[in-house]
PDB file of C-alpha atoms in Angstrom:
ATOM      1  CA  MET Y1497      79.742 137.417 117.672  1.00  0.00           C
ATOM      2  CA  ARG Y1498      78.295 133.997 116.253  1.00  0.00           C
ATOM      3  CA  ARG Y1499      80.343 131.189 114.846  1.00  0.00           C
ATOM      4  CA  ILE Y1500      79.200 129.186 111.684  1.00  0.00           C
ATOM      5  CA  ALA Y1501      80.313 126.007 110.482  1.00  0.00           C
ATOM      6  CA  LEU Y1502      80.196 124.999 106.798  1.00  0.00           C
ATOM      7  CA  CYS Y1503      80.451 121.580 105.107  1.00  0.00           C
ATOM      8  CA  VAL Y1504      82.303 122.334 101.691  1.00  0.00           C
ATOM      9  CA  SER Y1505      82.339 120.152  98.677  1.00  0.00           C
ATOM     10  CA  TYR Y1506      84.922 120.924  95.755  1.00  0.00           C
ATOM     11  CA  ASP Y1507      86.656 119.993  92.738  1.00  0.00           C
ATOM     12  CA  GLY Y1508      90.345 121.029  93.357  1.00  0.00           C
ATOM     13  CA  THR Y1509      91.437 120.908  89.750  1.00  0.00           C
ATOM     14  CA  GLU Y1510      91.382 124.625  88.921  1.00  0.00           C
ATOM     15  CA  TYR Y1511      92.525 125.702  92.393  1.00  0.00           C
ATOM     16  CA  ALA Y1512      95.987 126.208  94.025  1.00  0.00           C
ATOM     17  CA  GLY Y1513      94.732 124.471  97.042  1.00  0.00           C
ATOM     18  CA  TRP Y1514      92.587 125.409  99.835  1.00  0.00           C
ATOM     19  CA  GLN Y1515      94.601 128.219 101.512  1.00  0.00           C
ATOM     20  CA  ARG Y1516      94.457 131.903 100.434  1.00  0.00           C
ATOM     21  CA  GLN Y1517      97.474 132.889  98.588  1.00  0.00           C
ATOM     22  CA  PRO Y1518      98.039 136.187  96.800  1.00  0.00           C
ATOM     23  CA  LEU Y1519      97.495 136.311  93.019  1.00  0.00           C
ATOM     24  CA  LEU Y1520      96.386 132.616  93.039  1.00  0.00           C
ATOM     25  CA  ARG Y1521      92.720 131.078  92.879  1.00  0.00           C
ATOM     26  CA  THR Y1522      92.012 128.998  96.132  1.00  0.00           C
ATOM     27  CA  VAL Y1523      88.935 127.551  97.675  1.00  0.00           C
ATOM     28  CA  GLN Y1524      89.308 129.509 100.936  1.00  0.00           C
ATOM     29  CA  GLY Y1525      89.695 132.683  98.839  1.00  0.00           C
ATOM     30  CA  GLU Y1526      86.670 132.290  96.831  1.00  0.00           C
ATOM     31  CA  ILE Y1527      84.423 131.460  99.819  1.00  0.00           C
ATOM     32  CA  GLU Y1528      85.814 134.597 101.685  1.00  0.00           C
ATOM     33  CA  ARG Y1529      85.154 136.767  98.715  1.00  0.00           C
ATOM     34  CA  ASN Y1530      81.587 135.598  98.719  1.00  0.00           C
ATOM     35  CA  LEU Y1531      81.372 136.114 102.596  1.00  0.00           C
ATOM     36  CA  LEU Y1532      82.336 139.663 102.068  1.00  0.00           C
ATOM     37  CA  ARG Y1533      79.603 140.145  99.509  1.00  0.00           C
ATOM     38  CA  ALA Y1534      76.957 138.409 101.762  1.00  0.00           C
ATOM     39  CA  THR Y1535      77.794 140.002 105.130  1.00  0.00           C
ATOM     40  CA  GLY Y1536      79.849 143.119 104.502  1.00  0.00           C
ATOM     41  CA  GLU Y1537      82.296 141.720 106.842  1.00  0.00           C
ATOM     42  CA  ASP Y1538      86.226 140.768 106.185  1.00  0.00           C
ATOM     43  CA  ILE Y1539      85.988 137.206 107.439  1.00  0.00           C
ATOM     44  CA  THR Y1540      88.791 134.662 107.717  1.00  0.00           C
ATOM     45  CA  LEU Y1541      87.869 130.797 107.318  1.00  0.00           C
ATOM     46  CA  HIS Y1542      89.538 128.298 109.317  1.00  0.00           C
ATOM     47  CA  ALA Y1543      89.368 124.901 107.730  1.00  0.00           C
ATOM     48  CA  SER Y1544      89.918 121.389 109.210  1.00  0.00           C
ATOM     49  CA  GLY Y1545      93.107 121.081 106.982  1.00  0.00           C
ATOM     50  CA  ARG Y1546      94.756 122.772 103.951  1.00  0.00           C
ATOM     51  CA  THR Y1547      94.143 120.546 100.968  1.00  0.00           C
ATOM     52  CA  ASP Y1548      97.074 120.809  98.327  1.00  0.00           C
ATOM     53  CA  ALA Y1549      96.474 122.037  94.911  1.00  0.00           C
ATOM     54  CA  GLY Y1550      94.455 119.703  92.761  1.00  0.00           C
ATOM     55  CA  VAL Y1551      93.069 117.871  95.857  1.00  0.00           C
ATOM     56  CA  HIS Y1552      89.206 117.537  95.939  1.00  0.00           C
ATOM     57  CA  ALA Y1553      86.809 117.481  98.935  1.00  0.00           C
ATOM     58  CA  LEU Y1554      83.365 115.930  99.607  1.00  0.00           C
ATOM     59  CA  GLY Y1555      83.171 116.957 103.191  1.00  0.00           C
ATOM     60  CA  GLN Y1556      85.806 119.649 104.170  1.00  0.00           C
ATOM     61  CA  VAL Y1557      84.650 121.533 107.271  1.00  0.00           C
ATOM     62  CA  ALA Y1558      85.515 125.162 107.936  1.00  0.00           C
ATOM     63  CA  HIS Y1559      84.086 127.758 110.327  1.00  0.00           C
ATOM     64  CA  PHE Y1560      84.026 131.658 110.647  1.00  0.00           C
ATOM     65  CA  ASP Y1561      82.750 134.202 113.098  1.00  0.00           C
ATOM     66  CA  THR Y1562      80.395 136.790 112.220  1.00  0.00           C
ATOM     67  CA  SER Y1563      78.030 139.469 113.521  1.00  0.00           C
ATOM     68  CA  ALA Y1564      75.526 139.016 110.792  1.00  0.00           C
ATOM     69  CA  ARG Y1565      72.117 138.130 111.645  1.00  0.00           C
ATOM     70  CA  MET Y1566      71.355 135.805 108.763  1.00  0.00           C
ATOM     71  CA  PRO Y1567      69.999 132.393 109.912  1.00  0.00           C
ATOM     72  CA  ALA Y1568      72.814 129.988 110.091  1.00  0.00           C
ATOM     73  CA  GLU Y1569      71.253 127.579 107.518  1.00  0.00           C
ATOM     74  CA  ARG Y1570      70.687 130.283 105.078  1.00  0.00           C
ATOM     75  CA  PHE Y1571      74.460 130.893 104.529  1.00  0.00           C
ATOM     76  CA  VAL Y1572      74.514 127.752 102.363  1.00  0.00           C
ATOM     77  CA  TYR Y1573      72.273 129.545  99.750  1.00  0.00           C
ATOM     78  CA  ALA Y1574      73.649 133.054 100.067  1.00  0.00           C
ATOM     79  CA  LEU Y1575      77.238 131.905  99.341  1.00  0.00           C
ATOM     80  CA  ASN Y1576      76.517 129.252  96.686  1.00  0.00           C
ATOM     81  CA  VAL Y1577      74.764 131.900  94.466  1.00  0.00           C
ATOM     82  CA  GLY Y1578      78.081 133.533  94.195  1.00  0.00           C
ATOM     83  CA  LEU Y1579      80.549 130.649  93.786  1.00  0.00           C
ATOM     84  CA  GLU Y1580      81.723 128.606  90.713  1.00  0.00           C
ATOM     85  CA  ARG Y1581      80.047 125.476  90.214  1.00  0.00           C
ATOM     86  CA  ASP Y1582      83.088 123.402  91.184  1.00  0.00           C
ATOM     87  CA  ILE Y1583      82.671 124.745  94.822  1.00  0.00           C
ATOM     88  CA  ARG Y1584      79.454 123.823  96.623  1.00  0.00           C
ATOM     89  CA  LEU Y1585      78.551 124.712 100.173  1.00  0.00           C
ATOM     90  CA  LEU Y1586      76.465 121.491 101.368  1.00  0.00           C
ATOM     91  CA  GLU Y1587      75.496 122.539 104.817  1.00  0.00           C
ATOM     92  CA  SER Y1588      75.906 125.544 107.181  1.00  0.00           C
ATOM     93  CA  TRP Y1589      75.002 125.493 111.029  1.00  0.00           C
ATOM     94  CA  GLU Y1590      75.707 127.614 114.256  1.00  0.00           C
ATOM     95  CA  VAL Y1591      78.287 126.082 116.600  1.00  0.00           C
ATOM     96  CA  SER Y1592      79.492 126.884 120.262  1.00  0.00           C
ATOM     97  CA  PRO Y1593      82.374 129.322 120.607  1.00  0.00           C
ATOM     98  CA  ASP Y1594      84.742 126.592 121.681  1.00  0.00           C
ATOM     99  CA  PHE Y1595      84.210 124.671 118.356  1.00  0.00           C
ATOM    100  CA  HIS Y1596      87.296 124.834 115.994  1.00  0.00           C
ATOM    101  CA  ALA Y1597      87.133 123.239 112.507  1.00  0.00           C
ATOM    102  CA  ARG Y1598      90.807 122.060 112.807  1.00  0.00           C
ATOM    103  CA  PHE Y1599      91.639 121.790 116.578  1.00  0.00           C
ATOM    104  CA  THR Y1600      88.658 119.853 117.641  1.00  0.00           C
ATOM    105  CA  ALA Y1601      88.552 117.472 114.732  1.00  0.00           C
ATOM    106  CA  LYS Y1602      89.009 113.828 115.823  1.00  0.00           C
ATOM    107  CA  ARG Y1603      89.377 111.790 112.576  1.00  0.00           C
ATOM    108  CA  LYS Y1604      89.636 112.560 108.931  1.00  0.00           C
ATOM    109  CA  HIS Y1605      88.632 110.257 106.186  1.00  0.00           C
ATOM    110  CA  TYR Y1606      90.492 110.466 102.842  1.00  0.00           C
ATOM    111  CA  ARG Y1607      90.108 108.309  99.785  1.00  0.00           C
ATOM    112  CA  TYR Y1608      92.602 107.855  96.886  1.00  0.00           C
ATOM    113  CA  THR Y1609      91.126 106.636  93.599  1.00  0.00           C
ATOM    114  CA  ILE Y1610      93.110 104.631  91.055  1.00  0.00           C
ATOM    115  CA  ARG Y1611      91.778 103.491  87.692  1.00  0.00           C
ATOM    116  CA  ASN Y1612      94.060 100.330  86.712  1.00  0.00           C
ATOM    117  CA  ALA Y1613      93.110 100.036  83.117  1.00  0.00           C
ATOM    118  CA  PRO Y1614      94.680 100.419  79.692  1.00  0.00           C
ATOM    119  CA  ILE Y1615      92.649 103.507  78.826  1.00  0.00           C
ATOM    120  CA  ALA Y1616      91.923 106.450  81.131  1.00  0.00           C
ATOM    121  CA  SER Y1617      88.309 107.808  81.527  1.00  0.00           C
ATOM    122  CA  ALA Y1618      87.336 110.816  79.565  1.00  0.00           C
ATOM    123  CA  LEU Y1619      84.595 111.506  82.124  1.00  0.00           C
ATOM    124  CA  THR Y1620      86.099 111.028  85.715  1.00  0.00           C
ATOM    125  CA  GLY Y1621      89.875 111.274  84.787  1.00  0.00           C
ATOM    126  CA  ARG Y1622      90.229 114.462  86.793  1.00  0.00           C
ATOM    127  CA  PHE Y1623      89.472 112.579  90.051  1.00  0.00           C
ATOM    128  CA  GLU Y1624      91.587 109.384  89.141  1.00  0.00           C
ATOM    129  CA  HIS Y1625      95.113 108.400  88.959  1.00  0.00           C
ATOM    130  CA  HIS Y1626      95.367 106.431  85.870  1.00  0.00           C
ATOM    131  CA  VAL Y1627      97.817 103.305  86.098  1.00  0.00           C
ATOM    132  CA  HIS Y1628      97.746 101.335  82.852  1.00  0.00           C
ATOM    133  CA  ARG Y1629      99.884  98.311  83.981  1.00  0.00           C
ATOM    134  CA  PRO Y1630      98.303  95.809  86.263  1.00  0.00           C
ATOM    135  CA  LEU Y1631      98.529  96.253  90.020  1.00  0.00           C
ATOM    136  CA  ASP Y1632      98.862  93.453  92.520  1.00  0.00           C
ATOM    137  CA  PHE Y1633      95.784  94.350  94.604  1.00  0.00           C
ATOM    138  CA  GLU Y1634      96.490  91.586  97.329  1.00  0.00           C
ATOM    139  CA  ARG Y1635     100.087  92.816  97.741  1.00  0.00           C
ATOM    140  CA  MET Y1636      98.901  96.444  98.167  1.00  0.00           C
ATOM    141  CA  ASN Y1637      96.128  95.403 100.858  1.00  0.00           C
ATOM    142  CA  GLU Y1638      99.008  93.609 102.539  1.00  0.00           C
ATOM    143  CA  ALA Y1639     101.129  96.724 102.671  1.00  0.00           C
ATOM    144  CA  ALA Y1640      98.475  98.946 103.943  1.00  0.00           C
ATOM    145  CA  ALA Y1641      97.663  96.782 106.915  1.00  0.00           C
ATOM    146  CA  HIS Y1642     101.163  97.593 108.250  1.00  0.00           C
ATOM    147  CA  LEU Y1643     100.207 101.014 108.634  1.00  0.00           C
ATOM    148  CA  LEU Y1644      97.294 100.690 111.069  1.00  0.00           C
ATOM    149  CA  GLY Y1645      97.807 101.775 114.580  1.00  0.00           C
ATOM    150  CA  THR Y1646      99.838 104.599 116.330  1.00  0.00           C
ATOM    151  CA  HIS Y1647     103.266 105.095 114.428  1.00  0.00           C
ATOM    152  CA  ASP Y1648     105.866 107.681 113.768  1.00  0.00           C
ATOM    153  CA  PHE Y1649     105.132 108.627 110.013  1.00  0.00           C
ATOM    154  CA  ALA Y1650     108.177 110.896 109.669  1.00  0.00           C
ATOM    155  CA  ALA Y1651     109.098 108.981 106.389  1.00  0.00           C
ATOM    156  CA  PHE Y1652     105.759 110.155 105.014  1.00  0.00           C
ATOM    157  CA  ALA Y1653     105.985 113.680 105.508  1.00  0.00           C
ATOM    158  CA  ALA Y1654     107.312 115.889 102.675  1.00  0.00           C
ATOM    159  CA  SER Y1655     109.883 118.492 103.040  1.00  0.00           C
ATOM    160  CA  GLY Y1656     108.483 121.788 104.437  1.00  0.00           C
ATOM    161  CA  SER Y1657     106.461 119.986 107.010  1.00  0.00           C
ATOM    162  CA  HIS Y1658     106.500 122.075 110.422  1.00  0.00           C
ATOM    163  CA  VAL Y1659     104.936 119.980 113.151  1.00  0.00           C
ATOM    164  CA  LYS Y1660     105.454 119.193 116.820  1.00  0.00           C
ATOM    165  CA  THR Y1661     105.240 115.716 116.338  1.00  0.00           C
ATOM    166  CA  THR Y1662     105.105 113.184 113.170  1.00  0.00           C
ATOM    167  CA  VAL Y1663     103.252 110.499 115.334  1.00  0.00           C
ATOM    168  CA  ARG Y1664      99.725 109.588 113.781  1.00  0.00           C
ATOM    169  CA  THR Y1665      97.217 107.091 114.394  1.00  0.00           C
ATOM    170  CA  LEU Y1666      95.500 105.313 111.559  1.00  0.00           C
ATOM    171  CA  TYR Y1667      92.172 103.690 112.374  1.00  0.00           C
ATOM    172  CA  GLU Y1668      91.680 102.324 108.819  1.00  0.00           C
ATOM    173  CA  SER Y1669      94.082 101.608 106.081  1.00  0.00           C
ATOM    174  CA  ARG Y1670      92.569  99.411 103.436  1.00  0.00           C
ATOM    175  CA  PHE Y1671      92.110  98.789  99.595  1.00  0.00           C
ATOM    176  CA  SER Y1672      88.862  97.841  97.963  1.00  0.00           C
ATOM    177  CA  ARG Y1673      88.044  97.110  94.184  1.00  0.00           C
ATOM    178  CA  ALA Y1674      84.949  97.917  91.982  1.00  0.00           C
ATOM    179  CA  GLY Y1675      86.058  96.773  88.311  1.00  0.00           C
ATOM    180  CA  GLU Y1676      88.859  99.016  86.939  1.00  0.00           C
ATOM    181  CA  LEU Y1677      88.799 101.289  90.183  1.00  0.00           C
ATOM    182  CA  ILE Y1678      91.076 100.589  93.064  1.00  0.00           C
ATOM    183  CA  TYR Y1679      90.090 102.556  96.084  1.00  0.00           C
ATOM    184  CA  TYR Y1680      92.338 103.220  99.170  1.00  0.00           C
ATOM    185  CA  ASP Y1681      90.631 104.491 102.143  1.00  0.00           C
ATOM    186  CA  THR Y1682      92.188 105.870 105.428  1.00  0.00           C
ATOM    187  CA  ILE Y1683      90.847 107.325 108.583  1.00  0.00           C
ATOM    188  CA  GLY Y1684      93.261 108.814 110.808  1.00  0.00           C
ATOM    189  CA  SER Y1685      93.811 111.232 113.566  1.00  0.00           C
ATOM    190  CA  GLY Y1686      95.612 113.623 111.486  1.00  0.00           C
ATOM    191  CA  TYR Y1687      97.805 113.745 108.494  1.00  0.00           C
ATOM    192  CA  LEU Y1688     101.334 115.183 107.498  1.00  0.00           C
ATOM    193  CA  TYR Y1689     101.924 117.323 104.633  1.00  0.00           C
ATOM    194  CA  ASN Y1690     101.662 115.010 101.497  1.00  0.00           C
ATOM    195  CA  MET Y1691     101.457 112.130 103.969  1.00  0.00           C
ATOM    196  CA  VAL Y1692      98.505 110.221 101.978  1.00  0.00           C
ATOM    197  CA  ARG Y1693      99.789 110.803  98.685  1.00  0.00           C
ATOM    198  CA  MET Y1694     103.475 109.399  99.672  1.00  0.00           C
ATOM    199  CA  MET Y1695     101.624 106.238 101.361  1.00  0.00           C
ATOM    200  CA  VAL Y1696      99.890 105.692  98.091  1.00  0.00           C
ATOM    201  CA  GLY Y1697     103.118 106.082  96.137  1.00  0.00           C
ATOM    202  CA  ALA Y1698     104.816 103.525  98.436  1.00  0.00           C
ATOM    203  CA  PHE Y1699     101.630 101.138  97.737  1.00  0.00           C
ATOM    204  CA  LEU Y1700     101.901 101.794  93.865  1.00  0.00           C
ATOM    205  CA  ASP Y1701     105.404 100.384  94.092  1.00  0.00           C
ATOM    206  CA  VAL Y1702     104.383  97.354  96.093  1.00  0.00           C
ATOM    207  CA  GLY Y1703     101.859  96.733  93.617  1.00  0.00           C
ATOM    208  CA  ALA Y1704     103.997  97.119  90.567  1.00  0.00           C
ATOM    209  CA  HIS Y1705     106.399  94.628  92.289  1.00  0.00           C
ATOM    210  CA  ARG Y1706     109.125  97.164  92.725  1.00  0.00           C
ATOM    211  CA  ALA Y1707     109.115  96.828  96.523  1.00  0.00           C
ATOM    212  CA  PRO Y1708     107.831  94.093  99.070  1.00  0.00           C
ATOM    213  CA  PRO Y1709     104.801  94.793 101.258  1.00  0.00           C
ATOM    214  CA  ALA Y1710     107.048  94.560 104.358  1.00  0.00           C
ATOM    215  CA  ASP Y1711     108.831  97.720 103.163  1.00  0.00           C
ATOM    216  CA  LEU Y1712     105.521  99.672 104.742  1.00  0.00           C
ATOM    217  CA  ALA Y1713     106.564  98.440 108.050  1.00  0.00           C
ATOM    218  CA  ARG Y1714     110.127  99.212 107.862  1.00  0.00           C
ATOM    219  CA  MET Y1715     109.144 102.856 106.803  1.00  0.00           C
ATOM    220  CA  LEU Y1716     107.748 103.459 110.245  1.00  0.00           C
ATOM    221  CA  HIS Y1717     111.204 103.059 111.893  1.00  0.00           C
ATOM    222  CA  PRO Y1718     113.281 106.412 110.823  1.00  0.00           C
ATOM    223  CA  PRO Y1719     116.111 107.047 110.188  1.00  0.00           C
ATOM    224  CA  THR Y1720     116.935 103.535 108.847  1.00  0.00           C
ATOM    225  CA  CYS Y1721     113.724 103.215 106.814  1.00  0.00           C
ATOM    226  CA  PRO Y1722     113.686 102.742 102.918  1.00  0.00           C
ATOM    227  CA  ALA Y1723     113.143 105.854 100.927  1.00  0.00           C
ATOM    228  CA  ILE Y1724     109.753 106.765  99.222  1.00  0.00           C
ATOM    229  CA  ARG Y1725     110.310 106.575  95.643  1.00  0.00           C
ATOM    230  CA  THR Y1726     106.995 107.715  94.441  1.00  0.00           C
ATOM    231  CA  THR Y1727     104.537 110.330  95.564  1.00  0.00           C
ATOM    232  CA  ALA Y1728     101.053 109.766  94.105  1.00  0.00           C
ATOM    233  CA  PRO Y1729      99.507 112.757  92.058  1.00  0.00           C
ATOM    234  CA  ALA Y1730      97.173 115.109  93.951  1.00  0.00           C
ATOM    235  CA  HIS Y1731      94.118 114.431  91.539  1.00  0.00           C
ATOM    236  CA  GLY Y1732      93.429 111.183  92.793  1.00  0.00           C
ATOM    237  CA  LEU Y1733      92.882 112.276  96.468  1.00  0.00           C
ATOM    238  CA  THR Y1734      89.624 113.428  97.960  1.00  0.00           C
ATOM    239  CA  LEU Y1735      88.894 114.369 101.636  1.00  0.00           C
ATOM    240  CA  MET Y1736      85.762 112.291 102.187  1.00  0.00           C
ATOM    241  CA  ARG Y1737      84.795 113.490 105.836  1.00  0.00           C
ATOM    242  CA  VAL Y1738      85.802 115.018 109.060  1.00  0.00           C
ATOM    243  CA  GLU Y1739      84.497 113.715 112.436  1.00  0.00           C
ATOM    244  CA  TYR Y1740      83.960 115.686 115.601  1.00  0.00           C
ATOM    245  CA  GLU Y1741      82.755 114.729 118.952  1.00  0.00           C
TER     246      GLU Y1741
END
């Protein structure tokens, strides 16, 4: 039995998230269906994480086990043939049996894209959250800096999270700007359910002067932290890459 890793890019607009679900179209389900066609095996994919409905990826990583003799690098071409154009495998390679796309991942990089302009884009709007009122970029960056380091992010976990600990480490948390586009980039050891979208929602409140930047620091001290008022929409979020040793 061999273990094969995949690097996957997808536009999540038309999918009910990564994870396979009965009667729903998912990224995992589409790739597994094509693995069955290519190998004749009923294969389960294991991803670095389960992106929500509407979330995109440029560098999702997944792995599977197979007895197929196909060269590892050929899985990209064999699977892309049967996939819709909004899912593309970018790379496939053989890994050691102790590699696990989720449990051996060290860091994940997410980017949230905001178009801060009077009019939304007709071409790229499905990958951006449109905010027509001006946002205070400097205040948002000040708020983002409060989240750097190792903290208890319980305030940024949506209901339904079942994890052993809500402590996570953020190595990067910053905003950048290019014309009408505002990008929030975060690199962390891992993320809770809806964590990045809830963080961005809090930043948007700061940028709109509905909350002070220091609220983000107070949110790291449950149970007396301020409540999250806004969760940013899924379509602005993209998983950029996953890092391993």
